[in-house]
PDB file of C-alpha atoms in Angstrom:
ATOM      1  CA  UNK A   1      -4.859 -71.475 -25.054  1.00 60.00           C
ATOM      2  CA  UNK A   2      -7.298 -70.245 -22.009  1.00 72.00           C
ATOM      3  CA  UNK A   3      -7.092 -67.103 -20.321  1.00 89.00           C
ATOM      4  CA  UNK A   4      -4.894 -66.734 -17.641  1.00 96.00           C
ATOM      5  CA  UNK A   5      -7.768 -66.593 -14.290  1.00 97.00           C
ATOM      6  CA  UNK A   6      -7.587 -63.572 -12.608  1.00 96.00           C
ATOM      7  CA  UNK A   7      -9.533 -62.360  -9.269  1.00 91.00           C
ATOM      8  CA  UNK A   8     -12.157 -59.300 -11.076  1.00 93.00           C
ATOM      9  CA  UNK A   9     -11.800 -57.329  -8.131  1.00 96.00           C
ATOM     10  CA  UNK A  10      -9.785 -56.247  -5.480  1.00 97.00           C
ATOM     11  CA  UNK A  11      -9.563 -53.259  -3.335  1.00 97.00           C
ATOM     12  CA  UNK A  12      -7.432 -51.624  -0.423  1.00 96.00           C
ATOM     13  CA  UNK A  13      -7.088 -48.141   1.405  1.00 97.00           C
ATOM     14  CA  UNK A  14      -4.229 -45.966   0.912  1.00 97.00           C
ATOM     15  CA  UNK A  15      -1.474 -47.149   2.218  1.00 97.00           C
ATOM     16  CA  UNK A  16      -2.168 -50.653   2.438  1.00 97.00           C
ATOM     17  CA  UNK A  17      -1.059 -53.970   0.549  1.00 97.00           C
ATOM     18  CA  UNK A  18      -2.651 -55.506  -1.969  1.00 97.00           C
ATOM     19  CA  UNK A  19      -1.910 -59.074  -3.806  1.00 98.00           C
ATOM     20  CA  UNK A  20      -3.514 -59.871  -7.577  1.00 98.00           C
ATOM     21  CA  UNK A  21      -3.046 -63.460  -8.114  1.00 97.00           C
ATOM     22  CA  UNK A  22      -2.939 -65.190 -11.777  1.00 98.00           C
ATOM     23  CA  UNK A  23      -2.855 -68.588 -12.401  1.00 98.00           C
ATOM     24  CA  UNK A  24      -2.565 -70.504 -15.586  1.00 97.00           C
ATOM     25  CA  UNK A  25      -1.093 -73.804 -16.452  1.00 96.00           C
ATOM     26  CA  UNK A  26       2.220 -75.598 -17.269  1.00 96.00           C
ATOM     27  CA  UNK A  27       1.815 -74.545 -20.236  1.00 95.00           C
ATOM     28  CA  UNK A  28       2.277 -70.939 -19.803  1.00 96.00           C
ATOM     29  CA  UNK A  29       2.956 -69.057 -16.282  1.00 97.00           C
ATOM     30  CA  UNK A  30       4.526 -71.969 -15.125  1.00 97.00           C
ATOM     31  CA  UNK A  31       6.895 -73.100 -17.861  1.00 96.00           C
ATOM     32  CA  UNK A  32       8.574 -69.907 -18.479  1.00 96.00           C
ATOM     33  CA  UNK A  33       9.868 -67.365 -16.023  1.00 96.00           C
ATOM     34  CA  UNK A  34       8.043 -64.715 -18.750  1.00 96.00           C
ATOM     35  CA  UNK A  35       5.015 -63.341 -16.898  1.00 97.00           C
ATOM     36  CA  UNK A  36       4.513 -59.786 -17.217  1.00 98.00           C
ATOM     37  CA  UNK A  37       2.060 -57.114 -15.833  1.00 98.00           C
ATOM     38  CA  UNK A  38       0.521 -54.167 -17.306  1.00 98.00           C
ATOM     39  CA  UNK A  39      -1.457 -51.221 -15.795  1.00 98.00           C
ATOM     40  CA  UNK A  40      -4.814 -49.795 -17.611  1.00 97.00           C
ATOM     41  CA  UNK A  41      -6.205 -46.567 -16.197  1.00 97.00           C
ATOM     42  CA  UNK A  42      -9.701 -45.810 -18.579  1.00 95.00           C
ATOM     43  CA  UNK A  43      -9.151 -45.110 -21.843  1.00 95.00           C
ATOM     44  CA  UNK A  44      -5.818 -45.535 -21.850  1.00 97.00           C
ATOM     45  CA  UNK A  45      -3.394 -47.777 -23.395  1.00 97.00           C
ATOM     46  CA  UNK A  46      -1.985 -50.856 -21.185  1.00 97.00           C
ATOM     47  CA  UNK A  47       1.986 -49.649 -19.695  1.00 97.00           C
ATOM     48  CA  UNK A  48       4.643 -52.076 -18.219  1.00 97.00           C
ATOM     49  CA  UNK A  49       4.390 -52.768 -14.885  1.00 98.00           C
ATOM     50  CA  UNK A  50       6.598 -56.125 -14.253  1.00 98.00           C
ATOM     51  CA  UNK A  51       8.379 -58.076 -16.685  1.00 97.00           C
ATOM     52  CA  UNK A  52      10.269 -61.445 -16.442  1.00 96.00           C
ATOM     53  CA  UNK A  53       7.800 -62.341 -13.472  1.00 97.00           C
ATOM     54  CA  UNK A  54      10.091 -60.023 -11.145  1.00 97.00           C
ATOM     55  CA  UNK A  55      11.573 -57.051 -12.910  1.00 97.00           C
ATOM     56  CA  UNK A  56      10.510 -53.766 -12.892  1.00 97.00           C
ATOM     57  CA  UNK A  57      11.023 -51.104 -16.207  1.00 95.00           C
ATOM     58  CA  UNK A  58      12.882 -48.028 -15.645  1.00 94.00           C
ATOM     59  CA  UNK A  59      10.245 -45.406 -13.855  1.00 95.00           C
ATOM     60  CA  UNK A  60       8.058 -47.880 -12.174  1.00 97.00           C
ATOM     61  CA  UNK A  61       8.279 -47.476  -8.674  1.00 96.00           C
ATOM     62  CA  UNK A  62       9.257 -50.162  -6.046  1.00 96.00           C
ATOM     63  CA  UNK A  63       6.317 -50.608  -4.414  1.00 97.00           C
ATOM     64  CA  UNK A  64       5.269 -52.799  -7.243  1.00 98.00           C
ATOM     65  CA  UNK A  65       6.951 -56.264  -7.167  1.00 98.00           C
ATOM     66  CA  UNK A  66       6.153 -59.888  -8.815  1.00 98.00           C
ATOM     67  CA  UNK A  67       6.461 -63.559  -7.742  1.00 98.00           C
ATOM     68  CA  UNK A  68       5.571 -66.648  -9.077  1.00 98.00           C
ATOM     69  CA  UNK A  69       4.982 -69.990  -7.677  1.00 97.00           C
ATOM     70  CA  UNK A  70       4.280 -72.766  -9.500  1.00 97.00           C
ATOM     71  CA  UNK A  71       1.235 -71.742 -12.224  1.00 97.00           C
ATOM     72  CA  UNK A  72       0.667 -68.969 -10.167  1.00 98.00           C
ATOM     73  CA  UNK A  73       1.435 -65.405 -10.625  1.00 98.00           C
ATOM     74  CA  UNK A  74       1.577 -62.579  -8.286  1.00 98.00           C
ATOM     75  CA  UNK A  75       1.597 -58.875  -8.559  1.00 98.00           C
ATOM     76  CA  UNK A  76       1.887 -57.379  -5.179  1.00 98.00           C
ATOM     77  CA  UNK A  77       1.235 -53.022  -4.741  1.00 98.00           C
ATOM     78  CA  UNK A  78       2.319 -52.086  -1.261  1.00 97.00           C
ATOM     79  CA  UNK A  79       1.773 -48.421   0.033  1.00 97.00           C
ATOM     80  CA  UNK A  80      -1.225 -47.648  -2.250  1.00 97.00           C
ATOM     81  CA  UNK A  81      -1.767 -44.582  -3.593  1.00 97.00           C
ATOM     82  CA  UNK A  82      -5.182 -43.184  -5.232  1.00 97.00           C
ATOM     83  CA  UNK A  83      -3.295 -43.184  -8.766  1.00 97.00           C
ATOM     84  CA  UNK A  84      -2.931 -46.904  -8.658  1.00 97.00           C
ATOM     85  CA  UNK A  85      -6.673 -47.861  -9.416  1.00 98.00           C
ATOM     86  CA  UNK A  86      -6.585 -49.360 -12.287  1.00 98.00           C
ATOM     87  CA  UNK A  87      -6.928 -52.038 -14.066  1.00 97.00           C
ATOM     88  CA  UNK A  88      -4.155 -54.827 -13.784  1.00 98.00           C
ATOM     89  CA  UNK A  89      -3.332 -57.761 -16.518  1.00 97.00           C
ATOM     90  CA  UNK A  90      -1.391 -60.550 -16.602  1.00 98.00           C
ATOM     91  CA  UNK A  91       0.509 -61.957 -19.260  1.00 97.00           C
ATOM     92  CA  UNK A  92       2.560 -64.999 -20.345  1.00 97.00           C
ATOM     93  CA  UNK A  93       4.223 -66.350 -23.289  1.00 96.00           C
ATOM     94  CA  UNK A  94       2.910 -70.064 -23.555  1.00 94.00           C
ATOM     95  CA  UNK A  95       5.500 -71.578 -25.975  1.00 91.00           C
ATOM     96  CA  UNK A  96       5.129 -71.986 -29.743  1.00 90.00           C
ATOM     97  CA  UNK A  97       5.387 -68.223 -30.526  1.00 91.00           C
ATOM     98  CA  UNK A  98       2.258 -67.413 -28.820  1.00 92.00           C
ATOM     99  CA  UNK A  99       0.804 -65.512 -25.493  1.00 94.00           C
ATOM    100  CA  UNK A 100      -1.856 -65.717 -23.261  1.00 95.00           C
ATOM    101  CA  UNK A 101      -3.232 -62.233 -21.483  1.00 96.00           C
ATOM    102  CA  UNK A 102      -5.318 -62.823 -18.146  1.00 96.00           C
ATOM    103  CA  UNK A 103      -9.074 -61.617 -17.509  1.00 95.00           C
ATOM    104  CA  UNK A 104      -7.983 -58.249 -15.703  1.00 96.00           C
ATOM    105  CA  UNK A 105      -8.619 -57.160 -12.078  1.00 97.00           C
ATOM    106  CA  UNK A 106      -9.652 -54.058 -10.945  1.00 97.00           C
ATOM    107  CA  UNK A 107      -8.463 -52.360  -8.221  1.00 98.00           C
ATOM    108  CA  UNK A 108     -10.536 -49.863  -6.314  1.00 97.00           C
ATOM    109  CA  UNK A 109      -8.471 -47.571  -3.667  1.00 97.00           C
ATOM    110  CA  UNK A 110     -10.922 -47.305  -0.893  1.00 94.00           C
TER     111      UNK A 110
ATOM    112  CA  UNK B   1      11.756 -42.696 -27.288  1.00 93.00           C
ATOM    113  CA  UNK B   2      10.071 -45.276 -29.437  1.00 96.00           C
ATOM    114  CA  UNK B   3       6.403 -44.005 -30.289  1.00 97.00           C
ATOM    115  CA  UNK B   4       3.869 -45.760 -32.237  1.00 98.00           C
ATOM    116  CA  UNK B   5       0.883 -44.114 -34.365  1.00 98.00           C
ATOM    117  CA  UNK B   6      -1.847 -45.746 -35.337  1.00 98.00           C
ATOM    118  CA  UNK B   7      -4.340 -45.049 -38.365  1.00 97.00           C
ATOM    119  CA  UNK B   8      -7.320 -46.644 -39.628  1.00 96.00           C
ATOM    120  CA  UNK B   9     -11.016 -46.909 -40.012  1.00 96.00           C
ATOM    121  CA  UNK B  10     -13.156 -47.171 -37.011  1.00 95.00           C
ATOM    122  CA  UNK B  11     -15.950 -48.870 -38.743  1.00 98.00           C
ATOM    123  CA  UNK B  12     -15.750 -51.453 -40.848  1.00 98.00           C
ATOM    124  CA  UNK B  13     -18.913 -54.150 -42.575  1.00 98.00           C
ATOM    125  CA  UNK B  14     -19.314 -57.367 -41.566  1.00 98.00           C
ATOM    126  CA  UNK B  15     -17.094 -60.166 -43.696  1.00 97.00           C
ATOM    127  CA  UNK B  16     -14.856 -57.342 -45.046  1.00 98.00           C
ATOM    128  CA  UNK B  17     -11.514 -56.964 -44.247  1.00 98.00           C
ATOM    129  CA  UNK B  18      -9.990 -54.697 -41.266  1.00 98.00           C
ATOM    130  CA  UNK B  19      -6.749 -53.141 -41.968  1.00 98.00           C
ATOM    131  CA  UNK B  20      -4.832 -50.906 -39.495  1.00 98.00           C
ATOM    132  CA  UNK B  21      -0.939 -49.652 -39.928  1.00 98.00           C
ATOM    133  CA  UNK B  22       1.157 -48.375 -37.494  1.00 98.00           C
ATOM    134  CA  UNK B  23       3.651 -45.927 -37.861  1.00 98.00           C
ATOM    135  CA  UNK B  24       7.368 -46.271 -35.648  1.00 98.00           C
ATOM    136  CA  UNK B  25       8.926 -43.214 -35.065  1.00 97.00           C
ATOM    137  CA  UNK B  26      12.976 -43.763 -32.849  1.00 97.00           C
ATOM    138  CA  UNK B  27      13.206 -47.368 -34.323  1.00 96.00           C
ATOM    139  CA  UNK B  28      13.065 -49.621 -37.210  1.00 97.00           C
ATOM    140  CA  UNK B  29      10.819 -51.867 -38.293  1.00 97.00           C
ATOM    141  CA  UNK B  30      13.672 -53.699 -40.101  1.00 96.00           C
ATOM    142  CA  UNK B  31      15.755 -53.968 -36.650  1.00 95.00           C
ATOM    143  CA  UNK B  32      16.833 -57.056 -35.834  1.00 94.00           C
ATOM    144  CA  UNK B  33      16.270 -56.791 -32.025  1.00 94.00           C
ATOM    145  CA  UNK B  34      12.717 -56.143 -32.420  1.00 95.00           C
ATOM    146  CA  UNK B  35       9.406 -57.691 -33.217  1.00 96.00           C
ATOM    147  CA  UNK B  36       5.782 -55.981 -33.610  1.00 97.00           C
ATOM    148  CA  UNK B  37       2.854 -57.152 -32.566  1.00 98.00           C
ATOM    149  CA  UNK B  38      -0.940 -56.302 -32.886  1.00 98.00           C
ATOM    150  CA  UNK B  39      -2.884 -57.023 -29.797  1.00 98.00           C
ATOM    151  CA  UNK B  40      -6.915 -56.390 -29.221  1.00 98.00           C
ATOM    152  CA  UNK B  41      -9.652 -55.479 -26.578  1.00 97.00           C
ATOM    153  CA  UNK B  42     -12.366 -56.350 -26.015  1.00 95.00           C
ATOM    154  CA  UNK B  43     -15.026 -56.300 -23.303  1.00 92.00           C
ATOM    155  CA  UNK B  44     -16.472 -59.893 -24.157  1.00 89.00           C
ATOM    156  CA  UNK B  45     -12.667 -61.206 -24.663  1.00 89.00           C
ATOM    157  CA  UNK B  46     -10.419 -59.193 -22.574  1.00 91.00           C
ATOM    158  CA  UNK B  47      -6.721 -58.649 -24.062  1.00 94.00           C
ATOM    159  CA  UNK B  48      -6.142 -61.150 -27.291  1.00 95.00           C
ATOM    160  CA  UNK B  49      -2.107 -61.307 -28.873  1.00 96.00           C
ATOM    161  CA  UNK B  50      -3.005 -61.702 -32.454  1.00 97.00           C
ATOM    162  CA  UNK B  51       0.173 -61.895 -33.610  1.00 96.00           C
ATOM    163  CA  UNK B  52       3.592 -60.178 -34.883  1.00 97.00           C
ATOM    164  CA  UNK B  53       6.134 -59.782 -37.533  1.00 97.00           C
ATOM    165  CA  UNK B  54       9.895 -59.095 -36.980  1.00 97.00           C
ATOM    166  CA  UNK B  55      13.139 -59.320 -39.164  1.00 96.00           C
ATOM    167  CA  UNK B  56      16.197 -61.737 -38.301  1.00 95.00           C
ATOM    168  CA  UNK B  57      18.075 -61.443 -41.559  1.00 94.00           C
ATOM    169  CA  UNK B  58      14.642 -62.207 -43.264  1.00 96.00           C
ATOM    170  CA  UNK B  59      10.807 -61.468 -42.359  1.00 97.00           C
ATOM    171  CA  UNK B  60       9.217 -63.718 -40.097  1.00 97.00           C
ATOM    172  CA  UNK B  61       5.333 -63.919 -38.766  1.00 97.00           C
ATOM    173  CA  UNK B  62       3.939 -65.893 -35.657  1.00 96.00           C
ATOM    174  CA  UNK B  63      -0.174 -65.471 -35.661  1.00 96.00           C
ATOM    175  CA  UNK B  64      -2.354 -67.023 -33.116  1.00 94.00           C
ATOM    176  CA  UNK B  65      -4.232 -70.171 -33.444  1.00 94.00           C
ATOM    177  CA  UNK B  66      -7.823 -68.269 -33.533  1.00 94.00           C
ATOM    178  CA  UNK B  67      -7.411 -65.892 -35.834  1.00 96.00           C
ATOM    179  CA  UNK B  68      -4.358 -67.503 -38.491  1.00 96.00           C
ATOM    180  CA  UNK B  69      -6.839 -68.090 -41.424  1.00 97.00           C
ATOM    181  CA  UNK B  70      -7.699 -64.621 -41.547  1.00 97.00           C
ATOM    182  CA  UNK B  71      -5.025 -62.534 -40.156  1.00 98.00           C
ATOM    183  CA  UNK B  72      -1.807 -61.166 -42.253  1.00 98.00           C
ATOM    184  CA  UNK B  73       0.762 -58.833 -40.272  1.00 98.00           C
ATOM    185  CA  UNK B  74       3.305 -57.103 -43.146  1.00 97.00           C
ATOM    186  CA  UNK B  75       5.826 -54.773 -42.790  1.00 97.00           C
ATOM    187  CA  UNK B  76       6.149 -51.603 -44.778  1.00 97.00           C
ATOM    188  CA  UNK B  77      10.111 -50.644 -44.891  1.00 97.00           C
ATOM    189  CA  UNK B  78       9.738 -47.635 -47.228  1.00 97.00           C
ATOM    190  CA  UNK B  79       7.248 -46.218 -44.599  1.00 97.00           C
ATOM    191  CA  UNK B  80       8.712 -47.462 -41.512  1.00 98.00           C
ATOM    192  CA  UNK B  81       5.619 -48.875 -40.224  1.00 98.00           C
ATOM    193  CA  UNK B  82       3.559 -52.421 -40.185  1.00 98.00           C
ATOM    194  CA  UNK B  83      -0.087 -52.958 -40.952  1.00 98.00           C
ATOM    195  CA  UNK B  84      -2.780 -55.550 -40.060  1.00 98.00           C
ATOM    196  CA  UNK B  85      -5.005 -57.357 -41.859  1.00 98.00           C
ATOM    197  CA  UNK B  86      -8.167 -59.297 -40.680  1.00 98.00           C
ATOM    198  CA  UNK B  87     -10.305 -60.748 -43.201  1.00 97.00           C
ATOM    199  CA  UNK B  88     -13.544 -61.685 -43.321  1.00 98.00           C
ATOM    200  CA  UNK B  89     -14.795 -59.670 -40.373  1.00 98.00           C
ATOM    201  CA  UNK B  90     -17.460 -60.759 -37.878  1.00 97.00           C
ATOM    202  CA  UNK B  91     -19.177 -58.523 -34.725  1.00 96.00           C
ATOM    203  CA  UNK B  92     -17.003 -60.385 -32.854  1.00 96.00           C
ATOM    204  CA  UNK B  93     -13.839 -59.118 -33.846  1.00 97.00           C
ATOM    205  CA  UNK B  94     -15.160 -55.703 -32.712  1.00 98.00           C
ATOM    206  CA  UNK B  95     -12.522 -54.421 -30.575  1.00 98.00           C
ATOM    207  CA  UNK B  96     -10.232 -52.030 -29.350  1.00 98.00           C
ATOM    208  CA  UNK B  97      -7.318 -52.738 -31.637  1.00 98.00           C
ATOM    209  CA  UNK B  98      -3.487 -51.867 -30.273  1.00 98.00           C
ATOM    210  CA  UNK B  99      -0.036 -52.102 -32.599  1.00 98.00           C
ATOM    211  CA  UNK B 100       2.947 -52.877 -29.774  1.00 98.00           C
ATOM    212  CA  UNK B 101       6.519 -53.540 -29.975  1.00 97.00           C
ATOM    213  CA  UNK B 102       8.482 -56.280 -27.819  1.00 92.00           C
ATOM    214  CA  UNK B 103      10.155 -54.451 -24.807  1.00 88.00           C
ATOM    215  CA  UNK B 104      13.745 -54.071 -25.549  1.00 85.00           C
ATOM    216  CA  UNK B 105      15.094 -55.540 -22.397  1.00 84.00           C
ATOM    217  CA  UNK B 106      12.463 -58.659 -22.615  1.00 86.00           C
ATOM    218  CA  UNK B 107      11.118 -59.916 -25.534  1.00 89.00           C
ATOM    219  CA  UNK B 108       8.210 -61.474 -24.205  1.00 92.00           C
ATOM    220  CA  UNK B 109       6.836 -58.405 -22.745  1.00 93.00           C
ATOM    221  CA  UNK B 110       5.066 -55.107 -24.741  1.00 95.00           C
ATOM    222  CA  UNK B 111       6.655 -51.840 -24.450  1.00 94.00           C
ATOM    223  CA  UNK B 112       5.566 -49.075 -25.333  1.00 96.00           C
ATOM    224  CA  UNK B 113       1.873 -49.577 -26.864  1.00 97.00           C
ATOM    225  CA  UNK B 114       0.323 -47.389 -29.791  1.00 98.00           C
ATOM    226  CA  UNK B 115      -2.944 -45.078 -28.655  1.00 97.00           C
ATOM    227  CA  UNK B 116      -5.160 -47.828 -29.808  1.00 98.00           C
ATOM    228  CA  UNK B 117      -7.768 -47.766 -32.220  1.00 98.00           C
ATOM    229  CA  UNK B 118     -11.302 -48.813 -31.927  1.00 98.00           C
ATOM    230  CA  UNK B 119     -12.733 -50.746 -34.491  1.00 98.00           C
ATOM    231  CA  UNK B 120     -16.692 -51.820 -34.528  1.00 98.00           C
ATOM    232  CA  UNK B 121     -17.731 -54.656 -37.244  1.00 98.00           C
ATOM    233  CA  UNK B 122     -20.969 -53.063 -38.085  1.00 97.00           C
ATOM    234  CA  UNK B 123     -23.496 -53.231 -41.050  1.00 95.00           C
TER     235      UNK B 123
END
């Protein structure tokens, strides 16, 4: 399978909203209500943002929430805070035992 | 609190074979509500799944499409761990490598992740 496409950048100022978008195929983000989300600060290992396209672990706060529409993916961060720049990732099992990661998008906190 | 540990070589010789285990401490590789996976990183290639192993009464492997002529993911029941294997190395496989376990309330997602291990293919 391809990569999931993911914007490389995106920023925002403290306090503000920002949307990271990932779109894949039939195939993947939109044949399965499985897309998850991980946060990557440097040097660090990925952690669980979102899960099941909309669910959030135990710990992660609220103002991180998913969507999906169609082959497209959302993870939206309102209220941003310095500690959120990071890197973000999507993810999606595609069927046949397998899963596709997206390209990553990091987010600067102006 | 389910931890993972990760040990192996950081350098290893092009067309050898790259082997990492992973240690579980507060679960079981042998539980039947779990699977492990290996997953790598990799400026050039981003995040990779390369594949997992997980037990359902008996062992079972799922490896992806790129790497299942070289790859062999085994668990180690004695030592309560799981290893990779990647033969026949290239520069290309140099990456940062990461042992993960299926999240226990979705078992498509990864949660928690080891400390990941960089390996470099290197002559």
């Amino acid at each position: 399978q391809s990569a999931l496409t993911q914007s490389r950048s995106v920023s925002g100022s403290p306090g503000q909203s920002v949307t990271i978008s990932c779109t894949g195929t039939s195939s993947d983000v939109g044949g399965y209500n499985y897309v998850s989300w991980y946060q990557q600060h440097p040097g660090k290992a990925p952690k669980l943002m979102i899960y099941d396209v909309s669910k959030r672990p135990s710990g992660v706060p609220d103002r991180f929430s998913g969507s999906k529409s169609g082959n497209t993916a959302s993870l939206t961060i309102s209220g941003l805070q310095a500690e959120d720049e990071a890197d973000y990732y999507c993810c999606s099992y595609a069927g046949s035992h397998t899963w596709v990661f997206g390209g990553g998008t990091k987010l600067t906190v102006l | 609190q389910i931890q993972l540990q990760q040990s192996g070589p950081g350098l290893v010789k092009p067309s050898q074979t790259l082997s990492l285990t992973c240690a579980i401490s507060g679960d079981s590789v042998s539980s039947n509500s779990a699977a492990w996976h290996w997953i790598r990183q990799s400026p050039s290639r981003g995040l990779e799944w390369l594949g997992r192993t997980y037990y359902r009464s008996k062992w079972y492997n799922d490896y992806a499409a790129f790497v299942k002529s070289r790859i062999t993911i085994n668990p180690d029941t004695p030592k309560n761990q799981f290893s990779l294997q990647l033969n026949s190395v290239t520069p290309e496989d140099t990456a940062v490598y990461y042992c993960v376990r299926d999240y226990s309330s979705s078992w498509p997602s990864f949660d928690p992740w080891g400390q990941g291990t960089l390996v470099t293919v290197s002559s």
